[in-house]
């Protein structure tokens, strides 16, 4: 019997078997609670939410086949049951847009023998990656669906991504029999590994690195695909952050290397296989180097990032065609991923290889892939920032109006005085305390303030920033934790402090901007501390460290 070792070093040693449907995982996301007053109240942003205005698309959630597995949501109860019954927790992480997750439900999780074994010998727990990014970031095994077996304390025993029925039968027998035979020893090892891992957290302090943008640009240049654009020689994501940094530096330096790289990349993406020429919008991932063979899910986050990049690049390099492609993407979003009557941006559209394999005339006869109509706070804030920018550059008043309407709708439903904003509004299962929602909402509010001059937006942005400082700040090492610690469902790896680079870099930009607008020097100091918390990390991430370079350019004064 072989179990994956419990993170006894800094490297995870999961056994990962990426199946046919388990593509690479690019996560949106990778302790003391300082005391202090709750902060000012903004009654106009705190109505009583109702089920009728729920932002969770229950139709999408219920659209998955009913497999017979007795899934429980993440929480204390299933882990307490696992401890009481000395069983493993089977954690399944999926997403509403994930085709492989749907297939695994219809196949593996619908085999009667497997269903009986899971229900009898495991405690099955299901998590949606978009609704609980903090769980996904810690437990995802390099793809969706993730299939992980955990101890009752939340430590990983074994796992994979997409699991076919025969493999699942073997895994269930291996894990359940092995745990039964050596339960007490495994629990002791799990607890020791968790304690050692948390004790190893560094509290070293650094300074922001002003050389970061130059270093990161050299990484971008070195890792570019000189023939097809983008990065690497295999499958490609859109990789908006390094492109944004390269564009910002190209605008300042007029580096011909960057201009050539960005031109090649934007042309290849905007008119390549990763763009849907029929319905519009960008797919999440292309499996081939030349941007073909796309994975066909479409994410709001990607559409917003690409619209912003194409619009700004069209100005820097005077390319009107990129601006028109940005308009194409906006039309797709407004038609498919937006509530045009009430405001709000929907999260994603599910992958469907058969639908996207046919031509336009046949597509017209088919039902389009399902849209997850959940209104996530952080995603709506990101889209609002882009739509405001588009409204300004494209002289599109309606785009700017819809941006503000969407942001206000989400904030009206999710804001609670002194507690910040929720991840989405669901009257039955609200998720609060995620850093992503606080910083993205604050960043969007600052953009609305800049566009309108209305001080209310600045005041709420500052209040969200101060809430994050009070509830998410890591007093030991500086920087922000990805979720507020101490919640009732902080189990297993959720107890580990995680300070994601991209969110900390955006938080630093928020703090610096609020400091500039209000004259509050202590917030500028916190912005620098936040950046310093990522100085030891960004180089290890390569081009994924680009948000640090962008933040250095925004926050750190030129020498």
Coordinates of C-alpha atoms in Angstrom, one line a residue:
X1 CA 0.0 0.0 0.0
X2 CA 1.5 3.3 -1.1
X3 CA 0.2 6.6 0.1
X4 CA 1.4 10.0 -1.0
X5 CA 3.7 11.4 1.6
X6 CA 2.4 14.3 3.7
X7 CA 4.2 17.4 2.5
X8 CA 7.2 16.6 4.6
X9 CA 9.3 19.1 2.6
X10 CA 8.5 22.3 0.8
X11 CA 7.5 20.3 -2.2
X12 CA 4.2 18.6 -2.6
X13 CA 4.5 15.0 -3.5
X14 CA 1.0 14.2 -4.7
X15 CA 0.6 11.3 -7.1
X16 CA -1.1 13.0 -10.0
X17 CA -2.4 11.2 -13.1
X18 CA -3.8 13.8 -15.5
X19 CA -6.5 12.0 -17.5
X20 CA -7.9 12.9 -20.9
X21 CA -10.1 15.6 -19.4
X22 CA -7.8 17.1 -16.8
X23 CA -6.0 20.0 -18.4
X24 CA -3.4 22.1 -16.6
X25 CA -4.5 24.1 -13.7
X26 CA -4.0 27.9 -13.8
X27 CA -5.5 29.0 -10.7
X28 CA -6.9 32.4 -10.4
X29 CA -5.7 32.4 -7.2
X30 CA -1.7 31.2 -5.4
X31 CA -1.9 35.3 11.6
X32 CA -3.0 37.1 13.7
X33 CA -6.1 39.2 13.3
X34 CA -5.2 42.7 14.3
X35 CA -7.7 44.2 16.6
X36 CA -9.5 47.4 15.7
X37 CA -12.8 49.1 15.1
X38 CA -15.0 47.8 12.4
X39 CA -14.8 50.9 10.3
X40 CA -17.4 53.3 8.8
X41 CA -20.8 52.1 7.8
X42 CA -22.3 52.7 4.3
X43 CA -26.0 52.0 4.8
X44 CA -26.8 52.6 1.1
X45 CA -24.6 49.6 0.3
X46 CA -26.2 47.2 2.7
X47 CA -29.8 46.1 1.9
X48 CA -31.3 42.9 3.1
X49 CA -30.6 40.3 0.5
X50 CA -33.5 38.1 -0.7
X51 CA -33.5 34.7 -2.3
X52 CA -35.1 36.1 -5.4
X53 CA -32.0 38.2 -6.0
X54 CA -29.6 35.3 -5.3
X55 CA -26.5 35.6 -7.5
X56 CA -25.9 31.8 -7.5
X57 CA -27.2 30.2 -10.6
X58 CA -29.1 27.2 -9.1
X59 CA -30.1 26.0 -12.6
X60 CA -26.5 25.6 -13.5
X61 CA -25.6 23.9 -10.3
X62 CA -28.4 21.4 -10.7
X63 CA -27.7 20.7 -14.3
X64 CA -25.1 18.0 -13.5
X65 CA -26.3 14.4 -13.6
X66 CA -27.4 13.0 -10.3
X67 CA -24.9 10.2 -9.7
X68 CA -26.2 8.8 -6.4
X69 CA -23.1 9.8 -4.5
X70 CA -24.1 11.4 -1.2
X71 CA -22.1 14.5 -1.6
X72 CA -21.7 17.0 1.3
X73 CA -20.5 20.6 1.1
X74 CA -17.2 21.5 2.6
X75 CA -17.5 22.1 6.3
X76 CA -16.8 20.8 9.8
X77 CA -19.6 18.2 9.8
X78 CA -18.2 15.8 7.1
X79 CA -14.7 15.9 8.6
X80 CA -16.1 15.2 12.1
X81 CA -18.0 12.2 10.6
X82 CA -14.8 11.0 9.0
X83 CA -13.0 11.1 12.3
X84 CA -15.9 9.4 14.1
X85 CA -16.2 6.6 11.5
X86 CA -12.5 6.4 10.8
X87 CA -13.0 6.9 7.1
X88 CA -11.2 8.9 4.4
X89 CA -12.8 12.0 2.9
X90 CA -13.2 11.9 -0.9
X91 CA -12.9 15.5 -2.1
X92 CA -14.1 16.2 -5.6
X93 CA -13.3 19.7 -7.0
X94 CA -15.0 20.7 -10.2
X95 CA -16.4 23.8 -11.9
X96 CA -19.6 24.6 -13.7
X97 CA -17.6 25.2 -17.0
X98 CA -15.6 22.0 -16.8
X99 CA -16.6 19.4 -19.4
X100 CA -14.4 16.7 -17.8
X101 CA -16.3 17.1 -14.5
X102 CA -19.6 16.5 -16.3
X103 CA -18.2 13.5 -18.1
X104 CA -16.9 12.0 -14.8
X105 CA -20.3 12.5 -13.2
X106 CA -22.0 10.6 -16.1
X107 CA -19.4 7.8 -16.1
X108 CA -17.3 7.1 -13.0
X109 CA -19.7 8.6 -10.4
X110 CA -22.6 6.7 -12.0
X111 CA -21.2 3.2 -11.7
X112 CA -23.4 1.5 -9.0
X113 CA -20.4 -0.4 -7.5
X114 CA -18.4 2.8 -7.2
X115 CA -21.3 4.8 -5.8
X116 CA -21.9 2.1 -3.1
X117 CA -18.3 2.0 -2.2
X118 CA -17.9 5.8 -1.9
X119 CA -21.1 6.1 0.2
X120 CA -20.2 3.1 2.4
X121 CA -16.4 3.6 2.9
X122 CA -15.8 7.3 2.4
X123 CA -17.2 10.7 3.3
X124 CA -17.7 12.4 0.0
X125 CA -17.3 16.1 -0.2
X126 CA -17.8 18.3 -3.3
X127 CA -16.4 21.8 -3.9
X128 CA -17.0 24.1 -6.8
X129 CA -13.6 25.8 -7.6
X130 CA -15.1 29.1 -8.5
X131 CA -17.2 29.3 -5.4
X132 CA -14.4 28.3 -3.0
X133 CA -11.1 29.4 -4.7
X134 CA -9.3 29.1 -1.4
X135 CA -10.1 25.4 -1.2
X136 CA -9.3 24.9 -4.9
X137 CA -5.9 26.7 -4.6
X138 CA -4.8 24.3 -1.8
X139 CA -6.2 21.0 -2.9
X140 CA -6.3 21.2 -6.7
X141 CA -4.0 18.4 -8.2
X142 CA -3.1 20.2 -11.4
X143 CA -6.5 20.1 -13.1
X144 CA -10.2 19.8 -13.0
X145 CA -11.8 17.6 -12.0
X146 CA -9.6 17.0 -9.0
X147 CA -10.1 13.7 -7.1
X148 CA -8.4 13.8 -3.7
X149 CA -8.5 11.4 -0.7
X150 CA -8.0 13.2 2.7
X151 CA -7.6 12.3 6.3
X152 CA -10.2 13.4 8.8
X153 CA -7.9 16.3 9.6
X154 CA -7.8 17.4 6.0
X155 CA -4.3 16.2 5.0
X156 CA -4.0 14.7 1.5
X157 CA -3.5 10.9 1.3
X158 CA -3.7 10.4 -2.4
X159 CA -5.3 11.8 -5.5
X160 CA -5.5 12.3 -9.2
X161 CA -7.5 14.5 -11.7
X162 CA -9.9 12.7 -14.0
X163 CA -10.4 9.1 -12.9
X164 CA -11.9 6.5 -15.1
X165 CA -14.1 3.8 -13.5
X166 CA -11.5 1.0 -13.4
X167 CA -8.9 3.3 -11.9
X168 CA -11.4 4.5 -9.3
X169 CA -12.2 1.0 -8.2
X170 CA -8.5 0.4 -7.6
X171 CA -8.0 3.8 -5.8
X172 CA -10.9 3.2 -3.5
X173 CA -9.7 -0.2 -2.5
X174 CA -6.1 1.0 -2.0
X175 CA -7.0 4.1 0.0
X176 CA -9.8 2.6 2.1
X177 CA -8.0 -0.7 2.9
X178 CA -4.8 1.1 3.6
X179 CA -6.4 3.6 6.0
X180 CA -8.2 0.8 7.8
X181 CA -5.0 -1.1 8.3
X182 CA -2.9 1.7 9.6
X183 CA -5.4 4.4 10.7
X184 CA -3.7 5.5 14.0
X185 CA -0.2 5.7 12.5
X186 CA -1.4 7.7 9.5
X187 CA -3.3 10.2 11.7
X188 CA -0.2 10.7 13.8
X189 CA 2.0 11.2 10.7
X190 CA -0.6 13.6 9.3
X191 CA -0.7 15.8 12.4
X192 CA 3.1 15.8 12.6
X193 CA 3.4 16.9 9.0
X194 CA 0.9 19.7 9.4
X195 CA 2.6 21.0 12.5
X196 CA 6.0 20.9 10.8
X197 CA 4.7 22.6 7.7
X198 CA 3.2 25.5 9.6
X199 CA 6.2 25.9 11.8
X200 CA 8.4 26.3 8.7
X201 CA 6.5 29.4 7.6
X202 CA 9.0 32.2 7.1
X203 CA 8.7 35.5 8.9
X204 CA 11.7 37.1 7.2
X205 CA 11.2 40.7 6.1
X206 CA 12.4 42.2 2.8
X207 CA 12.2 45.4 0.9
X208 CA 10.4 46.0 -2.4
X209 CA 12.7 45.2 -5.4
X210 CA 12.8 48.2 -7.9
X211 CA 14.7 46.0 -10.3
X212 CA 11.8 43.6 -10.7
X213 CA 10.2 45.1 -13.9
X214 CA 13.5 44.8 -15.8
X215 CA 14.2 41.3 -14.6
X216 CA 10.7 40.1 -15.5
X217 CA 10.9 41.7 -18.9
X218 CA 14.0 39.7 -19.6
X219 CA 12.1 36.5 -18.6
X220 CA 9.3 37.4 -20.9
X221 CA 11.6 38.0 -23.8
X222 CA 13.5 34.7 -23.1
X223 CA 10.4 32.6 -22.8
X224 CA 8.4 33.9 -25.8
X225 CA 7.5 31.8 -28.7
X226 CA 9.2 33.6 -31.6
X227 CA 7.1 31.9 -34.2
X228 CA 3.5 31.9 -32.9
X229 CA 3.6 34.4 -30.0
X230 CA 2.7 33.7 -26.4
X231 CA 4.9 31.5 -24.2
X232 CA 6.3 28.1 -24.5
X233 CA 6.3 25.4 -27.1
X234 CA 3.2 23.4 -26.1
X235 CA -0.3 24.4 -25.1
X236 CA -1.0 28.0 -24.3
X237 CA -3.1 30.1 -21.9
X238 CA -3.8 33.7 -22.6
X239 CA -1.4 34.8 -19.8
X240 CA -2.7 38.3 -19.4
X241 CA -0.4 39.5 -16.6
X242 CA 3.0 39.1 -18.4
X243 CA 1.4 40.7 -21.5
X244 CA 0.2 43.6 -19.4
X245 CA 3.6 44.2 -18.0
X246 CA 5.3 43.9 -21.4
X247 CA 2.8 46.4 -22.8
X248 CA 3.4 48.9 -19.9
X249 CA 7.1 48.7 -20.4
X250 CA 6.8 48.9 -24.2
X251 CA 4.9 52.1 -23.9
X252 CA 7.6 53.7 -21.8
X253 CA 10.8 52.3 -23.4
X254 CA 9.6 51.7 -27.0
X255 CA 11.6 48.4 -26.8
X256 CA 11.4 46.9 -30.3
X257 CA 11.7 43.4 -28.9
X258 CA 8.5 43.9 -26.9
X259 CA 6.7 45.5 -29.8
X260 CA 7.5 42.6 -32.1
X261 CA 6.5 40.1 -29.4
X262 CA 3.2 41.7 -28.5
X263 CA 2.2 42.3 -32.1
X264 CA 2.9 38.7 -33.0
X265 CA 1.0 37.5 -29.8
X266 CA -2.1 39.7 -30.1
X267 CA -2.5 38.9 -33.8
X268 CA -2.1 35.1 -33.2
X269 CA -4.6 35.2 -30.3
X270 CA -7.2 37.5 -31.8
X271 CA -7.3 35.6 -35.2
X272 CA -6.3 32.2 -34.1
X273 CA -8.1 29.1 -32.9
X274 CA -8.3 30.3 -29.3
X275 CA -10.9 32.9 -30.5
X276 CA -14.4 31.8 -31.4
X277 CA -15.1 33.4 -34.8
X278 CA -18.8 32.3 -34.8
X279 CA -20.2 33.2 -31.3
X280 CA -17.3 35.4 -30.3
X281 CA -15.1 35.4 -27.2
X282 CA -11.9 33.8 -26.2
X283 CA -11.6 30.2 -25.1
X284 CA -9.6 29.5 -21.9
X285 CA -6.7 27.4 -23.3
X286 CA -5.3 26.2 -26.6
X287 CA -3.7 22.7 -26.6
X288 CA -1.4 23.4 -29.6
X289 CA 1.5 25.8 -29.9
X290 CA -0.1 27.6 -32.8
X291 CA -3.2 28.5 -30.7
X292 CA -5.4 25.7 -32.2
X293 CA -7.3 22.8 -30.5
X294 CA -8.9 24.9 -27.9
X295 CA -10.4 23.8 -24.6
X296 CA -13.8 25.4 -25.3
X297 CA -14.8 26.9 -21.9
X298 CA -15.1 30.6 -21.9
X299 CA -14.3 32.6 -18.7
X300 CA -15.4 36.1 -17.9
X301 CA -12.0 36.8 -16.4
X302 CA -10.3 36.1 -19.7
X303 CA -12.7 38.2 -21.7
X304 CA -12.2 41.2 -19.5
X305 CA -8.5 40.8 -19.5
X306 CA -8.3 40.5 -23.3
X307 CA -10.6 43.5 -24.0
X308 CA -8.4 45.7 -21.7
X309 CA -5.2 44.5 -23.3
X310 CA -6.4 44.9 -26.9
X311 CA -7.8 48.3 -26.3
X312 CA -4.7 49.6 -24.6
X313 CA -2.4 47.9 -27.1
X314 CA -4.4 49.5 -30.0
X315 CA -3.5 52.9 -28.6
X316 CA 0.2 52.2 -27.9
X317 CA 0.9 50.6 -31.3
X318 CA -1.9 52.4 -33.3
X319 CA -3.6 49.2 -34.4
X320 CA -7.3 49.8 -35.0
X321 CA -7.9 46.1 -35.8
X322 CA -7.2 45.2 -32.2
X323 CA -9.7 47.7 -31.0
X324 CA -12.4 46.2 -33.3
X325 CA -11.6 42.7 -32.0
X326 CA -12.1 44.1 -28.5
X327 CA -15.5 45.3 -29.6
X328 CA -16.2 41.8 -30.8
X329 CA -15.4 40.3 -27.4
X330 CA -17.6 42.9 -25.7
X331 CA -20.5 42.0 -28.0
X332 CA -20.1 38.4 -27.0
X333 CA -20.1 39.2 -23.3
X334 CA -23.1 41.5 -23.5
X335 CA -25.0 38.9 -25.5
X336 CA -24.0 35.8 -23.4
X337 CA -22.3 36.7 -20.1
X338 CA -24.3 39.7 -19.0
X339 CA -27.6 40.6 -17.4
X340 CA -28.3 43.5 -19.7
X341 CA -31.5 44.6 -17.9
X342 CA -30.4 44.6 -14.3
X343 CA -26.6 44.8 -14.6
X344 CA -24.1 42.1 -13.7
X345 CA -21.6 39.9 -15.5
X346 CA -22.0 36.1 -15.5
X347 CA -19.1 33.9 -14.6
X348 CA -18.5 31.5 -17.5
X349 CA -19.9 29.4 -20.3
X350 CA -19.3 25.7 -20.2
X351 CA -17.1 23.8 -22.6
X352 CA -18.8 21.7 -25.3
X353 CA -16.5 20.2 -27.9
X354 CA -19.3 19.0 -30.1
X355 CA -21.0 22.4 -30.3
X356 CA -17.9 24.3 -31.2
X357 CA -16.8 21.6 -33.8
X358 CA -19.6 22.5 -36.2
X359 CA -20.0 25.4 -38.5
X360 CA -22.2 28.5 -38.0
X361 CA -25.3 27.2 -39.8
X362 CA -25.4 24.0 -37.7
X363 CA -24.7 25.8 -34.5
X364 CA -27.8 27.9 -35.0
X365 CA -29.9 24.7 -34.7
X366 CA -28.2 23.7 -31.4
X367 CA -28.6 24.8 -27.8
X368 CA -25.6 26.8 -26.8
X369 CA -23.5 25.6 -23.9
X370 CA -24.8 26.4 -20.4
X371 CA -23.8 29.7 -18.8
X372 CA -23.1 29.9 -15.1
X373 CA -25.1 33.0 -14.2
X374 CA -23.5 33.5 -10.8
X375 CA -22.4 37.1 -10.2
X376 CA -19.1 36.8 -8.4
X377 CA -17.9 40.0 -6.8
X378 CA -14.3 39.8 -7.9
X379 CA -15.1 38.9 -11.5
X380 CA -17.8 41.6 -11.8
X381 CA -15.2 44.1 -10.4
X382 CA -12.6 43.1 -13.0
X383 CA -15.1 43.4 -15.8
X384 CA -16.4 46.7 -14.5
X385 CA -12.8 48.1 -14.7
X386 CA -12.4 47.0 -18.3
X387 CA -15.8 48.2 -19.4
X388 CA -15.1 51.6 -17.8
X389 CA -11.9 51.8 -19.8
X390 CA -13.7 50.7 -23.0
X391 CA -16.3 53.3 -22.5
X392 CA -13.6 56.0 -22.3
X393 CA -11.5 54.8 -25.2
X394 CA -14.3 53.7 -27.5
X395 CA -16.5 56.7 -26.6
X396 CA -19.2 54.2 -25.6
X397 CA -21.3 55.8 -22.9
X398 CA -23.4 52.6 -22.5
X399 CA -20.4 50.5 -21.7
X400 CA -19.4 52.9 -18.8
X401 CA -23.0 53.0 -17.6
X402 CA -23.3 49.2 -17.5
X403 CA -20.0 48.9 -15.7
X404 CA -21.2 51.1 -12.8
X405 CA -24.7 49.5 -12.8
X406 CA -23.1 46.0 -12.6
X407 CA -20.6 46.9 -9.8
X408 CA -23.3 48.6 -7.8
X409 CA -25.7 45.7 -8.1
X410 CA -23.1 43.3 -6.7
X411 CA -22.0 45.6 -3.9
X412 CA -25.6 46.3 -2.9
X413 CA -26.1 42.6 -2.3
X414 CA -22.8 41.5 -0.9
X415 CA -21.5 44.4 1.2
X416 CA -21.9 44.2 5.0
X417 CA -20.6 47.1 7.2
X418 CA -17.3 46.2 8.9
X419 CA -17.2 42.8 7.1
X420 CA -16.5 43.8 3.5
X421 CA -18.1 42.1 0.6
X422 CA -19.1 38.5 0.0
X423 CA -17.8 36.3 -2.8
X424 CA -21.3 36.1 -4.2
X425 CA -24.8 36.5 -2.9
X426 CA -26.5 33.3 -1.9
X427 CA -29.1 33.5 0.8
X428 CA -28.5 29.9 1.9
X429 CA -24.7 29.6 1.7
X430 CA -22.9 33.0 1.6
X431 CA -19.1 32.8 1.2
X432 CA -17.3 35.7 3.0
X433 CA -13.8 36.6 3.9
X434 CA -12.0 36.2 0.6
X435 CA -9.2 38.7 -0.1
X436 CA -9.9 38.6 -3.9
X437 CA -13.3 40.2 -3.5
X438 CA -12.1 43.0 -1.2
X439 CA -9.2 44.1 -3.4
X440 CA -10.9 43.8 -6.7
X441 CA -14.0 45.6 -5.5
X442 CA -11.8 48.4 -4.0
X443 CA -9.9 48.7 -7.3
X444 CA -13.1 48.9 -9.3
X445 CA -14.5 51.5 -6.9
X446 CA -11.4 53.6 -7.4
X447 CA -11.9 53.6 -11.1
X448 CA -15.5 54.6 -10.8
X449 CA -14.4 57.4 -8.5
X450 CA -11.8 58.6 -11.0
X451 CA -14.5 58.5 -13.8
X452 CA -17.3 60.2 -11.8
X453 CA -15.5 62.3 -9.1
X454 CA -18.0 60.9 -6.6
X455 CA -16.3 60.7 -3.2
X456 CA -18.7 57.9 -2.0
X457 CA -16.8 55.4 -4.2
X458 CA -13.5 56.5 -2.7
X459 CA -14.8 56.2 0.8
X460 CA -16.1 52.7 0.2
X461 CA -12.8 51.7 -1.5
X462 CA -10.9 52.9 1.6
X463 CA -13.3 51.1 3.9
X464 CA -12.8 47.8 2.0
X465 CA -9.0 48.3 2.1
X466 CA -9.1 48.9 5.9
X467 CA -11.3 45.9 6.4
X468 CA -8.8 43.7 4.6
X469 CA -6.0 45.2 6.7
X470 CA -7.9 44.3 9.9
X471 CA -9.1 40.8 8.9
X472 CA -6.4 39.5 6.4
X473 CA -3.1 41.1 7.4
X474 CA -0.3 38.7 8.3
X475 CA 1.2 40.4 11.4
X476 CA 4.1 37.9 11.4
X477 CA 5.4 38.3 7.9
X478 CA 3.5 41.2 6.4
X479 CA 1.2 41.0 3.4
X480 CA -2.4 39.7 3.1
X481 CA -3.7 36.2 3.6
X482 CA -6.1 34.9 0.9
X483 CA -8.9 34.4 3.3
X484 CA -9.7 35.6 6.8
X485 CA -8.4 33.0 9.3
X486 CA -10.4 31.5 12.1
X487 CA -13.6 30.6 10.3
X488 CA -15.6 27.5 11.3
X489 CA -14.6 25.7 8.1
X490 CA -10.9 26.3 8.4
X491 CA -10.0 22.6 8.2
X492 CA -6.8 21.0 7.0
X493 CA -4.8 23.0 4.5
X494 CA -7.2 26.0 5.0
X495 CA -5.3 26.5 8.2
X496 CA -2.1 27.1 6.3
X497 CA -1.4 30.8 5.7
X498 CA -1.3 31.6 1.9
X499 CA -0.4 35.0 0.6
X500 CA -1.1 34.9 -3.2
X501 CA 1.3 37.1 -5.2
X502 CA -1.2 38.6 -7.7
X503 CA -3.7 39.6 -5.0
X504 CA -1.1 41.1 -2.8
X505 CA 0.3 43.1 -5.7
X506 CA -3.2 44.4 -6.5
X507 CA -3.8 45.2 -2.8
X508 CA -0.6 47.2 -2.7
X509 CA -1.8 49.2 -5.7
X510 CA -5.2 49.8 -4.0
X511 CA -3.5 51.0 -0.8
X512 CA -1.1 53.3 -2.7
X513 CA -3.9 54.8 -4.8
X514 CA -6.1 55.5 -1.7
X515 CA -3.0 57.0 0.0
X516 CA -2.5 59.3 -2.9
X517 CA -6.1 60.4 -3.1
X518 CA -6.6 60.9 0.7
X519 CA -3.1 61.8 1.9
X520 CA -3.0 59.0 4.4
X521 CA 0.7 58.2 4.5
X522 CA 0.2 55.1 6.6
X523 CA -1.6 53.4 3.7
X524 CA 1.4 54.0 1.5
X525 CA 3.6 52.4 4.1
X526 CA 1.4 49.4 4.2
X527 CA 1.4 49.3 0.3
X528 CA 5.2 49.0 0.5
X529 CA 5.1 46.4 3.2
X530 CA 2.7 44.4 1.1
X531 CA 5.0 44.4 -1.9
X532 CA 7.9 43.5 0.4
X533 CA 6.0 40.4 1.4
X534 CA 6.3 39.1 -2.2
X535 CA 9.9 40.1 -2.9
X536 CA 11.3 36.7 -2.0
X537 CA 8.6 34.9 -4.1
X538 CA 8.3 36.6 -7.4
X539 CA 11.5 35.4 -9.1
X540 CA 10.6 31.8 -8.3
X541 CA 7.4 32.2 -10.4
X542 CA 9.1 33.4 -13.6
X543 CA 6.7 35.2 -15.9
X544 CA 3.9 34.5 -13.5
X545 CA 5.6 37.0 -11.2
X546 CA 4.5 39.8 -13.6
X547 CA 1.9 41.3 -11.2
X548 CA 4.9 42.2 -8.9
X549 CA 6.6 44.1 -11.7
X550 CA 3.3 46.0 -12.5
X551 CA 2.8 46.9 -8.8
X552 CA 6.4 48.1 -8.5
X553 CA 5.9 50.4 -11.4
X554 CA 2.7 51.8 -9.7
X555 CA 3.7 51.9 -6.1
X556 CA 7.5 52.5 -5.8
X557 CA 8.8 55.9 -6.6
X558 CA 11.4 56.2 -9.3
X559 CA 14.9 56.6 -7.7

